[in-house]
Structure formats: structure tokens, C-alpha cells
XYZ file of N, CA and C in Angstrom:
786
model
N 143.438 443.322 121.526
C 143.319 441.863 121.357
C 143.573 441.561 119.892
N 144.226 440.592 119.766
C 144.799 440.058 118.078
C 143.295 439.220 117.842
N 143.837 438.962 116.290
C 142.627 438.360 115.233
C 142.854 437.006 116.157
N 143.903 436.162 116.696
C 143.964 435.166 117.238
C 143.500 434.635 117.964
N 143.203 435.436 118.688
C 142.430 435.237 120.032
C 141.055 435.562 120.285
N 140.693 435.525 119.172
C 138.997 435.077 119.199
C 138.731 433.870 118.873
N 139.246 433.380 117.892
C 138.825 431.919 117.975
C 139.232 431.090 119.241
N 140.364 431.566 119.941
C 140.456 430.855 120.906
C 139.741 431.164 122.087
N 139.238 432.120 122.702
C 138.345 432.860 123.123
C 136.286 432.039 123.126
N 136.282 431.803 121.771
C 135.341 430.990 121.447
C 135.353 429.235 121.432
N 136.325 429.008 121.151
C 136.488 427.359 121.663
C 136.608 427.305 123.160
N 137.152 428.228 123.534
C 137.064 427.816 125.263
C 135.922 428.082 125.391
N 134.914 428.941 125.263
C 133.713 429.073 125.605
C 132.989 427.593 125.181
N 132.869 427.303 124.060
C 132.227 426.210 123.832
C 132.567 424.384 124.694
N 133.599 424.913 124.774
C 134.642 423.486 125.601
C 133.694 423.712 127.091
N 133.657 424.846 127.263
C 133.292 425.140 129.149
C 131.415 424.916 128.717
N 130.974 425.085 127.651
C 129.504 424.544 127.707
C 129.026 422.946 127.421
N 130.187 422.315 126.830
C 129.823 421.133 126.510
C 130.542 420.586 127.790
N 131.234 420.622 128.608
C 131.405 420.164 129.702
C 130.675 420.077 131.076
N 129.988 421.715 130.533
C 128.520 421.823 131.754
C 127.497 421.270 131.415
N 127.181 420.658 130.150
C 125.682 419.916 130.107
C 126.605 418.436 129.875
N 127.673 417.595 129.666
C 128.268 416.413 130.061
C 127.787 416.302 132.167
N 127.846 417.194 132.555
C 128.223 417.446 133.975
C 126.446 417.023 134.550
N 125.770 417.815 133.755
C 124.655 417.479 134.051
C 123.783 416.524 133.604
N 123.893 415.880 132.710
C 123.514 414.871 132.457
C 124.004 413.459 132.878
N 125.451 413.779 133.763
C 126.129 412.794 134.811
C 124.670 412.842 135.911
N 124.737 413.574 136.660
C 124.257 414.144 137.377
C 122.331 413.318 137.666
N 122.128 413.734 136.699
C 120.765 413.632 136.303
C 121.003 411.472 135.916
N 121.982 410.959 135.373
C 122.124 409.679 135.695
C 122.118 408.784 136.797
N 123.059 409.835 137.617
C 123.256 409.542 139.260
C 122.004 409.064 140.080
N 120.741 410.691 139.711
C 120.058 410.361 140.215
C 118.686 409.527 140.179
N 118.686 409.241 138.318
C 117.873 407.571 138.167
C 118.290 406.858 138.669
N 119.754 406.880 139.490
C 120.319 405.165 139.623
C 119.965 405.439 141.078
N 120.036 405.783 141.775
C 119.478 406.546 143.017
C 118.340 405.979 143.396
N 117.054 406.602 142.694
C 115.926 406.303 142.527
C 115.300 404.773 142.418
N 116.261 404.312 141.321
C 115.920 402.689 141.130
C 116.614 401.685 142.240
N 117.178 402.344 142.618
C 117.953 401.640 144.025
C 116.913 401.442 144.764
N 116.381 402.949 145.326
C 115.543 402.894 146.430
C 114.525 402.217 146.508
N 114.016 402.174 145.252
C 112.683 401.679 145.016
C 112.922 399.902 144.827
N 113.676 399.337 144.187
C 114.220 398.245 144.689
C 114.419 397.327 146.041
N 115.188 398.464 146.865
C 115.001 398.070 148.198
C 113.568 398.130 148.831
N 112.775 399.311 148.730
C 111.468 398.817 149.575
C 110.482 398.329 148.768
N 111.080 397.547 147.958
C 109.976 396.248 147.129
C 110.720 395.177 148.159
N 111.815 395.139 148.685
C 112.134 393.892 149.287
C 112.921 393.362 148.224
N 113.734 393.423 146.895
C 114.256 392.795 146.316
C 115.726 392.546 147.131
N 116.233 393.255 148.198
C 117.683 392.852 148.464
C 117.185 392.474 149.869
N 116.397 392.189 150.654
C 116.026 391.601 151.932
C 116.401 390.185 151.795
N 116.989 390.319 153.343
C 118.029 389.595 154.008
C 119.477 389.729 153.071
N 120.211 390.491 152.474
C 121.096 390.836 152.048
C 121.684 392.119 152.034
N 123.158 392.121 152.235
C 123.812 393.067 153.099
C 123.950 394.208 151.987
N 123.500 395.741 152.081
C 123.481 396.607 151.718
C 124.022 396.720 150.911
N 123.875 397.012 149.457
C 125.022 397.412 148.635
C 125.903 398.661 148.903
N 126.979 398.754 148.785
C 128.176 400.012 148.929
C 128.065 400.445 147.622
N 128.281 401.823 147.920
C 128.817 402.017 146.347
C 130.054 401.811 145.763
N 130.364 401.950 144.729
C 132.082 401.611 144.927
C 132.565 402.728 143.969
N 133.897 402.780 143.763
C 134.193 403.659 142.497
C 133.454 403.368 140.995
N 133.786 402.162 140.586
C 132.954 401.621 139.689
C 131.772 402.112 139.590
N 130.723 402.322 140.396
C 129.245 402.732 139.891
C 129.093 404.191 139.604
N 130.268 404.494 140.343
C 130.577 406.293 139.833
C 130.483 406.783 138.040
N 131.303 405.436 137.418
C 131.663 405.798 135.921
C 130.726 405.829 135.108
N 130.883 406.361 133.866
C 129.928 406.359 132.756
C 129.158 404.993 132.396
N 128.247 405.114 131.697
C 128.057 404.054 130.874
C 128.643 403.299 130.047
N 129.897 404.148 129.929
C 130.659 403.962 128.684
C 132.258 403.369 128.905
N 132.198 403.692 130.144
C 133.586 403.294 131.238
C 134.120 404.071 131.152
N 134.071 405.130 130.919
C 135.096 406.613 130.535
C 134.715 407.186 132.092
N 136.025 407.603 132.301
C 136.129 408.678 133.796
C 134.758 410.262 133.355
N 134.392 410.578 135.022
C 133.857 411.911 134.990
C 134.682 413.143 134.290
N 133.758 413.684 133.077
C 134.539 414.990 132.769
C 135.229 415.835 133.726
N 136.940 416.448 133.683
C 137.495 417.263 134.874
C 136.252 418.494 135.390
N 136.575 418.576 136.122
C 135.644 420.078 136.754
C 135.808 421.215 135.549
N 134.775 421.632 135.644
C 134.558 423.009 134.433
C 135.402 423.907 135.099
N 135.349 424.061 136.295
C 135.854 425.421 137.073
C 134.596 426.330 137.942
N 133.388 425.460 136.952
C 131.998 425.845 137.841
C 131.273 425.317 139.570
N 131.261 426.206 139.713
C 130.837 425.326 141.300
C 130.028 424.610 141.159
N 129.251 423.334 141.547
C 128.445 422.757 141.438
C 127.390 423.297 142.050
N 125.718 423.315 141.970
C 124.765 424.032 142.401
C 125.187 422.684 144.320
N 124.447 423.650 144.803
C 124.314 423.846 146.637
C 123.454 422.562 146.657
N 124.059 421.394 147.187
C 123.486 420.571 147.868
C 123.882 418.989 146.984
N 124.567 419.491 145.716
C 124.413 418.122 144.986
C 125.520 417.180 145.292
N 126.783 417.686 145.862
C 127.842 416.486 146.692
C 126.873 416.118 147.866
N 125.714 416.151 148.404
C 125.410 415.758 149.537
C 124.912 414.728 149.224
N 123.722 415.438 148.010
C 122.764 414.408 147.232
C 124.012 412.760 147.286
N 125.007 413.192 146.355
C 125.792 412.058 145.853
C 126.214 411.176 146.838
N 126.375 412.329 147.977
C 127.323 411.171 149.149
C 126.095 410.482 150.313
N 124.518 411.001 150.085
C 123.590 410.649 150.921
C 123.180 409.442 150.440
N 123.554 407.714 150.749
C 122.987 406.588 149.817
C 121.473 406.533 150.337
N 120.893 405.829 149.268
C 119.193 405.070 149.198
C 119.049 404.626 150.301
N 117.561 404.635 150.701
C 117.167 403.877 152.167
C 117.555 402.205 151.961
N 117.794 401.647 152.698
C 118.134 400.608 152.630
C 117.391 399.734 154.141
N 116.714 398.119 153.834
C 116.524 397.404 154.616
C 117.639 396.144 155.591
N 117.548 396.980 156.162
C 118.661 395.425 157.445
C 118.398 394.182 156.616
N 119.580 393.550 157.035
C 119.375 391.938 156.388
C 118.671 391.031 157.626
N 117.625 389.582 157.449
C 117.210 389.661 158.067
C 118.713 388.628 159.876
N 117.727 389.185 160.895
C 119.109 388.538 161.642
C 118.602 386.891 161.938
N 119.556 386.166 163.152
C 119.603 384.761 163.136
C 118.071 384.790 164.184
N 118.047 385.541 164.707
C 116.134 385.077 165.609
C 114.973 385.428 164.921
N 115.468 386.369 164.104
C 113.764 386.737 163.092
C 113.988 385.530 162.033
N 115.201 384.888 161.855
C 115.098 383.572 161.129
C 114.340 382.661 161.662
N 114.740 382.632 162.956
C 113.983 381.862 163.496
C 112.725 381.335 164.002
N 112.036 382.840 164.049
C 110.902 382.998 164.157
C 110.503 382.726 162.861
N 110.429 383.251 162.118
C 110.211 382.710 160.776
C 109.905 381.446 160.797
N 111.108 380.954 160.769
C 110.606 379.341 160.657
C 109.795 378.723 161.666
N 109.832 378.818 163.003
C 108.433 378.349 163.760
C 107.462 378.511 162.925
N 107.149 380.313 162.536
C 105.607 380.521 162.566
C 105.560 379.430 161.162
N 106.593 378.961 159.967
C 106.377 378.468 159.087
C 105.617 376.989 159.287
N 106.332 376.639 160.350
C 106.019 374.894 160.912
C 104.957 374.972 161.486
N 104.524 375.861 162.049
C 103.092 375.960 162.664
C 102.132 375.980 162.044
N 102.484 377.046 160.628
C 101.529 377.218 160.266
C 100.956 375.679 158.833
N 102.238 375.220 159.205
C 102.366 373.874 158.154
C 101.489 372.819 158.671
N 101.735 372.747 160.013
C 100.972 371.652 160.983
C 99.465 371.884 161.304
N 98.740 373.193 161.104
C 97.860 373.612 161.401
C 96.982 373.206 159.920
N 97.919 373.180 158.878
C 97.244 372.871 157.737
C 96.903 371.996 157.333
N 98.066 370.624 157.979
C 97.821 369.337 157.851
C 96.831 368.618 158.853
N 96.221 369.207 159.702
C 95.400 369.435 160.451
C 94.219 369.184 160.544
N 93.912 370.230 159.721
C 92.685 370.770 159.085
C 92.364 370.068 158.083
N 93.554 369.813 157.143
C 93.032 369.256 155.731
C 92.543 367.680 155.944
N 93.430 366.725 157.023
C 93.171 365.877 158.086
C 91.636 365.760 158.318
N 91.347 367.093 159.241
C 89.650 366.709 159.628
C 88.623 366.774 158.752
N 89.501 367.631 157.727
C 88.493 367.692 156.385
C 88.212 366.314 155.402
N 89.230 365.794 155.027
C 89.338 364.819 154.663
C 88.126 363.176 155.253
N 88.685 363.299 156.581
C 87.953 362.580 157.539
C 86.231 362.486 157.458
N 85.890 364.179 157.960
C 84.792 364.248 157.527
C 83.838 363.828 155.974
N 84.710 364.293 155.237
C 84.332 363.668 153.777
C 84.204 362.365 154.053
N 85.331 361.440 154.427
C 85.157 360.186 154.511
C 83.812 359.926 154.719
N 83.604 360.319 156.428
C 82.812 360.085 157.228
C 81.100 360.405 156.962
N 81.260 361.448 155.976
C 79.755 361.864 155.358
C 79.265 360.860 154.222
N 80.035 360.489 153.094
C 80.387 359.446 152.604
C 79.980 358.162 152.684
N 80.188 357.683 154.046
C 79.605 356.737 154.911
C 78.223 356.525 155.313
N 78.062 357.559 155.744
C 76.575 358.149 156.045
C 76.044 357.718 154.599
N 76.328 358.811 153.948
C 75.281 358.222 152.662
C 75.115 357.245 151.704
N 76.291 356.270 152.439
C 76.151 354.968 151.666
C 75.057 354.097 152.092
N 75.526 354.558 153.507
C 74.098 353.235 154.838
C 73.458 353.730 154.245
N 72.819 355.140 154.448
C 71.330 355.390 154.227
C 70.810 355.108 152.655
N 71.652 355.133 151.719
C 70.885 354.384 150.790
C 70.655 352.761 150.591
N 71.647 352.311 151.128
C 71.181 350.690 151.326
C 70.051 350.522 152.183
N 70.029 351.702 152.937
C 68.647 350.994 153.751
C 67.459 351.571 152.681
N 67.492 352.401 152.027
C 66.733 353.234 151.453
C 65.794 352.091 150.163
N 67.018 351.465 149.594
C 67.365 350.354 148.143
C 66.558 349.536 149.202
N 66.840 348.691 150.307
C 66.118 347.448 151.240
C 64.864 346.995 150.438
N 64.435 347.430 150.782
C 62.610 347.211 150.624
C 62.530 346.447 149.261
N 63.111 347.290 148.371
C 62.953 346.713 146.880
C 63.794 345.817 146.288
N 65.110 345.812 147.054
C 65.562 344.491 146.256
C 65.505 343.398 147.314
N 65.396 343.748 148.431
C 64.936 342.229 149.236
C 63.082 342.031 148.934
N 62.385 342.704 148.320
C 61.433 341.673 147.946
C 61.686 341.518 146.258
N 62.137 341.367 145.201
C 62.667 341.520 144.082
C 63.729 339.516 144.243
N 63.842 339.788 145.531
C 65.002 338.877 145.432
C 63.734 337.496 146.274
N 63.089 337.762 147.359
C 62.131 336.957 147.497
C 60.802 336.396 146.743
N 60.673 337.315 145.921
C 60.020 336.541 145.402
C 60.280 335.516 144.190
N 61.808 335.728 143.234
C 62.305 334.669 143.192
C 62.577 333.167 143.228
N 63.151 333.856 144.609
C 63.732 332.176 145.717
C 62.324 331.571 145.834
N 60.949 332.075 146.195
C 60.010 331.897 146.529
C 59.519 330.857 145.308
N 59.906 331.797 144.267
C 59.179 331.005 143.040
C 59.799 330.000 143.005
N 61.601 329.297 142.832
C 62.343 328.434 142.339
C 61.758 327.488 142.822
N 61.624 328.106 144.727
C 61.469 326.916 145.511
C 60.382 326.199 145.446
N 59.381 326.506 145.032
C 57.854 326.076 145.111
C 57.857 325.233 143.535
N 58.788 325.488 142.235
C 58.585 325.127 140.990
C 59.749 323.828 141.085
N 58.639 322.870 141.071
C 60.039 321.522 140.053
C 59.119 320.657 139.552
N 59.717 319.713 138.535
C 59.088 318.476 138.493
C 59.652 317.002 138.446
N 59.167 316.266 138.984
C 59.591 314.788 139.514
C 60.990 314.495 138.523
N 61.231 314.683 137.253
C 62.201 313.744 136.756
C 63.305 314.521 137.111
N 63.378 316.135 137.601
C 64.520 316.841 137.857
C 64.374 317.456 139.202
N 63.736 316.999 140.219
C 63.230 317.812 141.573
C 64.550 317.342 142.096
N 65.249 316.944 141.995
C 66.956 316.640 143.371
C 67.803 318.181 142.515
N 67.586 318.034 141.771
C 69.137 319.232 141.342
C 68.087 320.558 141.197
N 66.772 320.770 140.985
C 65.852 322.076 141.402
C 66.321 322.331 142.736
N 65.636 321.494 143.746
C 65.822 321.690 145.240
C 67.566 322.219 145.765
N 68.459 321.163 144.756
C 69.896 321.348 145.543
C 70.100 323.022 145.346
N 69.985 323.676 143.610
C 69.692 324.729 143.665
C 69.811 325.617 144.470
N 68.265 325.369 145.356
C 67.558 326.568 146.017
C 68.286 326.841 147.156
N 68.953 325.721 147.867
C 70.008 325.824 148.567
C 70.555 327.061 149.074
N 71.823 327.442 147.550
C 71.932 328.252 147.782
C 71.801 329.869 148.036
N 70.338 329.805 148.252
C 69.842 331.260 148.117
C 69.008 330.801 149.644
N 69.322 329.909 150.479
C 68.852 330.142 151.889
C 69.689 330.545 153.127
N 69.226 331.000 154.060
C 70.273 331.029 154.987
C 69.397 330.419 156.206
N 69.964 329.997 157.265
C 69.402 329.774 158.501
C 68.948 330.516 159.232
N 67.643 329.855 159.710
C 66.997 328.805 159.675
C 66.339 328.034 159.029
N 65.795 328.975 157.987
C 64.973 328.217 156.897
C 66.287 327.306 156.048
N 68.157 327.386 156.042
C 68.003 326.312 155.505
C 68.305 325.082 155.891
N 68.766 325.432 157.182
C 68.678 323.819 157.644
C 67.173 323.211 157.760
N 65.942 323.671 158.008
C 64.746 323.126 157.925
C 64.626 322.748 156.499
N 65.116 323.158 155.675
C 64.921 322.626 154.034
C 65.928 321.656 153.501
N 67.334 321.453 154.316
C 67.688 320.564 153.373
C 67.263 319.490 154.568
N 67.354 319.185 155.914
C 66.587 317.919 156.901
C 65.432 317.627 156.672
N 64.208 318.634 156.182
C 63.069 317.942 156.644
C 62.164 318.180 154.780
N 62.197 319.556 153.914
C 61.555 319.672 152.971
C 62.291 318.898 151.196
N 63.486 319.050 151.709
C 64.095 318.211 149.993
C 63.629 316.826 150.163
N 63.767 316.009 151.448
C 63.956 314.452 151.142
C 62.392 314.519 151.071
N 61.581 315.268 151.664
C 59.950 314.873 151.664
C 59.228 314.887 150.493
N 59.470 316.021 149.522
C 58.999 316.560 148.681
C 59.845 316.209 147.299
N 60.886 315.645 147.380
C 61.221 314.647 146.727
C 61.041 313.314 145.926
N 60.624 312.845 147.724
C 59.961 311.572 147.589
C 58.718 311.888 147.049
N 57.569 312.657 147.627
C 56.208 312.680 146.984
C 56.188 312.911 145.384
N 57.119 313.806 144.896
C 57.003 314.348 143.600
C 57.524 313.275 142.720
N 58.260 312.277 143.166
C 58.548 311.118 142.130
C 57.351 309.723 142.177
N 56.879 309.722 143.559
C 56.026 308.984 143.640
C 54.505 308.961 142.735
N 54.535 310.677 142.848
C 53.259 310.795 141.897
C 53.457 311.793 140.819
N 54.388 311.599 140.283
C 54.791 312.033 138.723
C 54.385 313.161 138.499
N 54.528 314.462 139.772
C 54.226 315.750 140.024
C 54.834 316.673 139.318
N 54.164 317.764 138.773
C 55.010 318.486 137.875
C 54.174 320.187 138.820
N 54.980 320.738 139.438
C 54.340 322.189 140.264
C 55.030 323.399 139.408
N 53.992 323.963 139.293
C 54.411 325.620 138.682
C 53.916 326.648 139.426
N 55.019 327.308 140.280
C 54.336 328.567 141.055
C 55.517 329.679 140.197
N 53.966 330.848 140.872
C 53.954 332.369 140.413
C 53.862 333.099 141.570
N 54.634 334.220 141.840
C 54.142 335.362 143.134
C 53.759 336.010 142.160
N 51.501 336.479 142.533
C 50.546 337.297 142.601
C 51.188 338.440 142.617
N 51.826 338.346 143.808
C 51.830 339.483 144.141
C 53.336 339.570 146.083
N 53.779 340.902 145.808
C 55.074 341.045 146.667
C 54.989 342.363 147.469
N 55.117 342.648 148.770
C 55.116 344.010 149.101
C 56.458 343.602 150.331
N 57.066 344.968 150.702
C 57.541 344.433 151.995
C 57.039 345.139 153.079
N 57.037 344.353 153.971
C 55.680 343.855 155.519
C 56.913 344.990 156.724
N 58.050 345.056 156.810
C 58.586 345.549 157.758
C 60.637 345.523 157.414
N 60.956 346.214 157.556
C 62.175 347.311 157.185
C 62.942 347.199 158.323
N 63.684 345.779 158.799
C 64.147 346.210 160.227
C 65.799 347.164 160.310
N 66.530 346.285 159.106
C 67.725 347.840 158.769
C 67.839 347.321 157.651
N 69.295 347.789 156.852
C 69.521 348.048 155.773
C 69.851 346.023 155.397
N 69.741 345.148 156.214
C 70.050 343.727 155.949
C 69.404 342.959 156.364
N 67.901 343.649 156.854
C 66.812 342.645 157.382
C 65.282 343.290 157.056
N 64.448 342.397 155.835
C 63.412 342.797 155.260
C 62.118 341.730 155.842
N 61.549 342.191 156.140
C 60.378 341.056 156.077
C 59.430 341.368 154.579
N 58.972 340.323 153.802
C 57.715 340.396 152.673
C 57.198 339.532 153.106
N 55.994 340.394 152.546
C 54.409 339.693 152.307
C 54.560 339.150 150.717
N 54.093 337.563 150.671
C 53.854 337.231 148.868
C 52.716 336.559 149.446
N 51.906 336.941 148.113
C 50.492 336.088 147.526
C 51.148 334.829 146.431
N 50.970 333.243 146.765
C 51.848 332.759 145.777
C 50.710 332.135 145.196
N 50.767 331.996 144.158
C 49.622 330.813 143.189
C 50.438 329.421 142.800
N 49.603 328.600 143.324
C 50.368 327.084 142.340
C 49.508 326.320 141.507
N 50.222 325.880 140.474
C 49.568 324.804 139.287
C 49.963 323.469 139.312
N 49.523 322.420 139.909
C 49.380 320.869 140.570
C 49.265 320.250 139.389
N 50.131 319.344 139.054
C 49.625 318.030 138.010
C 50.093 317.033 138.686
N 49.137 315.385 138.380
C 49.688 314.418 139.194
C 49.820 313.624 138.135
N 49.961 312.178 137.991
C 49.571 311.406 137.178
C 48.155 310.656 137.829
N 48.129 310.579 138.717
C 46.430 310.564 138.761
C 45.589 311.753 138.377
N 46.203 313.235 138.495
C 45.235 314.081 138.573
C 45.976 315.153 137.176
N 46.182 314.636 136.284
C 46.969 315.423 135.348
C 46.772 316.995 134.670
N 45.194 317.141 134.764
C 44.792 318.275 134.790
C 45.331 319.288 135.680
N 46.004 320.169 135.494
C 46.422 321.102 136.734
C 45.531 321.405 137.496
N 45.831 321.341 138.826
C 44.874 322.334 139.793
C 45.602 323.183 140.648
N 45.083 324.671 140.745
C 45.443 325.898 141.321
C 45.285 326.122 142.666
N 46.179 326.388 143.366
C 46.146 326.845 144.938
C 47.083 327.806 145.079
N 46.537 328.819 146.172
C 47.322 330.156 146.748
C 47.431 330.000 147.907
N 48.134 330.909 148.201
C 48.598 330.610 149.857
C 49.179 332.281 149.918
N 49.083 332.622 151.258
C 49.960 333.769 151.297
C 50.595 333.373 152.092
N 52.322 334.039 151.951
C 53.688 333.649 152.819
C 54.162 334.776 153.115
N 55.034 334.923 154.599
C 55.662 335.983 154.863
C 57.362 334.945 155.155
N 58.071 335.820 154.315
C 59.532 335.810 154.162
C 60.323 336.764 155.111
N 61.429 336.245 156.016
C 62.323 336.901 156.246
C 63.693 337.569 155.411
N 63.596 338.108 154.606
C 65.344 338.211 153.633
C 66.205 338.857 155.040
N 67.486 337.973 154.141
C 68.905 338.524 155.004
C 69.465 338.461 154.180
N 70.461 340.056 154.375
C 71.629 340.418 153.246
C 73.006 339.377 153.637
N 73.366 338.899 152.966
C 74.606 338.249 153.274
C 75.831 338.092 152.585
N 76.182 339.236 152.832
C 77.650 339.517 151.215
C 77.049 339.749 150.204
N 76.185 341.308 150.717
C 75.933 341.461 149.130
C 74.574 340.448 148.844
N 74.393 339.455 149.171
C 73.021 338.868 148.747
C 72.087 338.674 149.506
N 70.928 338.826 149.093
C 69.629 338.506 149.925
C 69.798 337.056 149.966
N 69.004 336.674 150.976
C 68.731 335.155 150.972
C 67.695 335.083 151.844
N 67.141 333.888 151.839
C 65.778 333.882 152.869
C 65.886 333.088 154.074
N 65.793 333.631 155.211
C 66.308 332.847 156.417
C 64.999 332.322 157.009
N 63.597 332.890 156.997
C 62.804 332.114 157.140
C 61.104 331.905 156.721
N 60.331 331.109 156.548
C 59.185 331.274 155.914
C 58.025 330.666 156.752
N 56.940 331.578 156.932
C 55.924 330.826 157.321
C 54.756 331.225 156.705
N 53.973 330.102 156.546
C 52.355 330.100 155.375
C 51.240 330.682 156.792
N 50.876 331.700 156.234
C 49.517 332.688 156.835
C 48.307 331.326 156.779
């Protein structure tokens, strides 16, 4: 053998080793891309979409450069199989599992609107509930709060202003008590209080309520006191009486529908 042919001897050797670890590190690329395929597909990222092929293209480098030629080495036993065996792959989905799909979607849409429906409702409906029951609850205290009041206005005037006191009280009656008050108690008590230069000051003693029939019908008990001046009798004089009041809610307002002296 000549001096020549060792160096050449040694570059082919080195050419045939850098071509076998190029070869394998193809190789060993192949099969990350392999791997990330598979695992891709059974996450569901390509469901309902048609399988990828491989093509020539995914064969090439990173670099776009063709596979190094064959060394002349056989490849180890099994790795053209590896290459030509593709990733598991999921069916795309077909036109009746679409379909099913979408039923169970509408069903399950309608079932929601449904529900959220009776839920809703119920809220309403509880809502309700606890509005009555506190108006009936509130009753007691502001229908006597509100009778004894009216009670007082009505019982307090004096002669030079008793027509526009009385017209007043009016409106805080309801029937029956107010048609009995504007026919038979304004024109009476009118007349007397100008005739004898009457000046009346009443006070409710005292207020409880007597019976709770619902949330818009109170009966009270009042203890009322009055202070009498005449011009014959100018000194005041005091009288009580106890009265039981009917209140009726009427938009929101009490009013007194009827009165009778114990």
C-alpha cells in the first residue's frame, strides 16, 4: 500500500462515521415527530378531521436538505417498518354522530332553560310569600300609628276654622265611616262649634290593636281624652271615651272605614 492511500483510507472512514450518526439522528427526529403526532391525536386535537398523510415533505430535514445517501450500512431490523407504520389516528366525526350530537346539544339546552325557568319562578314566587307575610306582620303597627292620628285630627278643631279641619279629615276616611261623616257629622258639628265659639283638643291616651283580620284590615282599641272650651264655659273641660276603629289599607294607605264609641 502507497503513502497515498492512507489518508484516503482515513477520510473514507470518517465520511462513513459522520454519515452514520447524520443517519441516526434523522432517525431519532422521525421518531419525536411520531410521538408528538400520536399524542396530539388522542388529546383530540385533529377530531373530526381527516387523517394527516405523510407526504415527502415531512420526510426532509429541518433544514430542507434531502436524507444523507445510504452509508452502505444496513439499517438496524425493524426501523423501515417503524417509518412506514403511521401514529394511531381518530376517524373524523361522521354525518349521524353529528347528529346526535346536536340533539343531545338541544336537549340538553332546553332542559336548562327549563330548570333555570322553574328556578327563577320559584324565586319569584318565594319573594311573594315574603312580601305578604311581612305586610301582615308591619299591620298591627302602622294601622294603629295611622288611627290614632285620623282619630286625633278628627276630634281637634275650632269654630273659626272647623269647615277646612273637617274637609281635611275627609281624606283619610273610607266607607262607611265616610259617607256617615260628610251627611250627618261635618254639617252638625259645624254648626254647634260656631254657634258656641268651641275650641276641642283631643289626644289618644292610649292605642293597641283589638284584632288582625289580614294584611289590609286592622281593628284598634283608642282611649281618647278631650279638652272642651265654650264661650259660655271657657274654662276647658276634659272627657274620655274609648273608641274602636276599623283601618283599611287602600293604596298603600290606612284609612278608617268605621268607628264606634264603647
Amino acid at each position: 500500500m502507497s503513502s497515498n492511500d492512507v489518508p484516503d483510507a482515513r477520510s473514507a472512514r470518517r465520511a462513513q462515521r459522520e454519515a452514520e450518526r447524520a443517519a441516526r439522528a434523522q432517525r431519532k427526529a422521525d421518531a419525536a415527530r411520531e410521538r408528538a403526532l400520536a399524542a396530539a391525536r388522542a388529546g383530540g386535537l385533529f377530531e373530526g378531521m381527516e387523517a394527516m398523510p405523510r407526504t415527502a415533505a415531512a420526510d426532509t430535514t429541518t433544514g430542507g436538505e434531502a436524507e444523507p445517501a445510504d452509508s452502505g450500512e444496513a439499517e438496524p431490523a425493524g426501523t423501515e417498518r417503524a417509518r412506514a407504520t403511521p401514529g394511531p389516528t381518530r376517524e373524523p366525526l361522521d354525518s349521524s354522530r353529528r347528529r346526535r350530537l346536536t340533539v343531545v346539544l338541544a336537549a340538553a339546552s332546553a332542559v336548562l332553560v327549563v330548570v333555570t325557568g322553574l328556578t327563577s319562578w320559584q324565586y319569584v314566587e318565594a319573594r311573594g310569600d315574603a312580601a305578604t307575610e311581612q305586610r301582615v306582620a308591619d299591620a298591627p303597627a302602622s294601622a294603629t300609628d295611622a288611627a290614632r292620628e285620623i282619630v286625633t285630627q278628627m276630634f281637634t278643631y275650632d269654630h273659626r276654622t272647623v269647615d277646612s279641619e273637617l274637609a281635611a279629615v275627609r281624606d283619610r276616611l273610607a266607607d262607611p265611616a265616610l259617607s256617615e261623616f260628610v251627611e250627618q257629622s261635618m254639617p252638625t258639628v259645624a254648626s254647634a262649634a260656631k254657634q258656641q265659639e268651641a275650641s276641642v283638643y283631643a289626644t289618644v291616651a292610649a292605642a293597641a290593636p283589638q284584632e288582625v283580620v289580614d294584611a289590609d284590615n286592622v281593628t284598634v282599641l283608642l282611649m281618647l281624652n278631650r279638652m272642651v272650651s265654650t264661650k259660655d264655659a271657657p274654662e276647658a273641660a276634659s272627657s274620655a271615651s274609648r273608641l274602636t276603629v276599623s283601618m283599611v289599607r287602600v293604596d298603600d294607605t290606612w284609612r278608617l272605614g268605621e268607628l264606634e264609641a264603647l
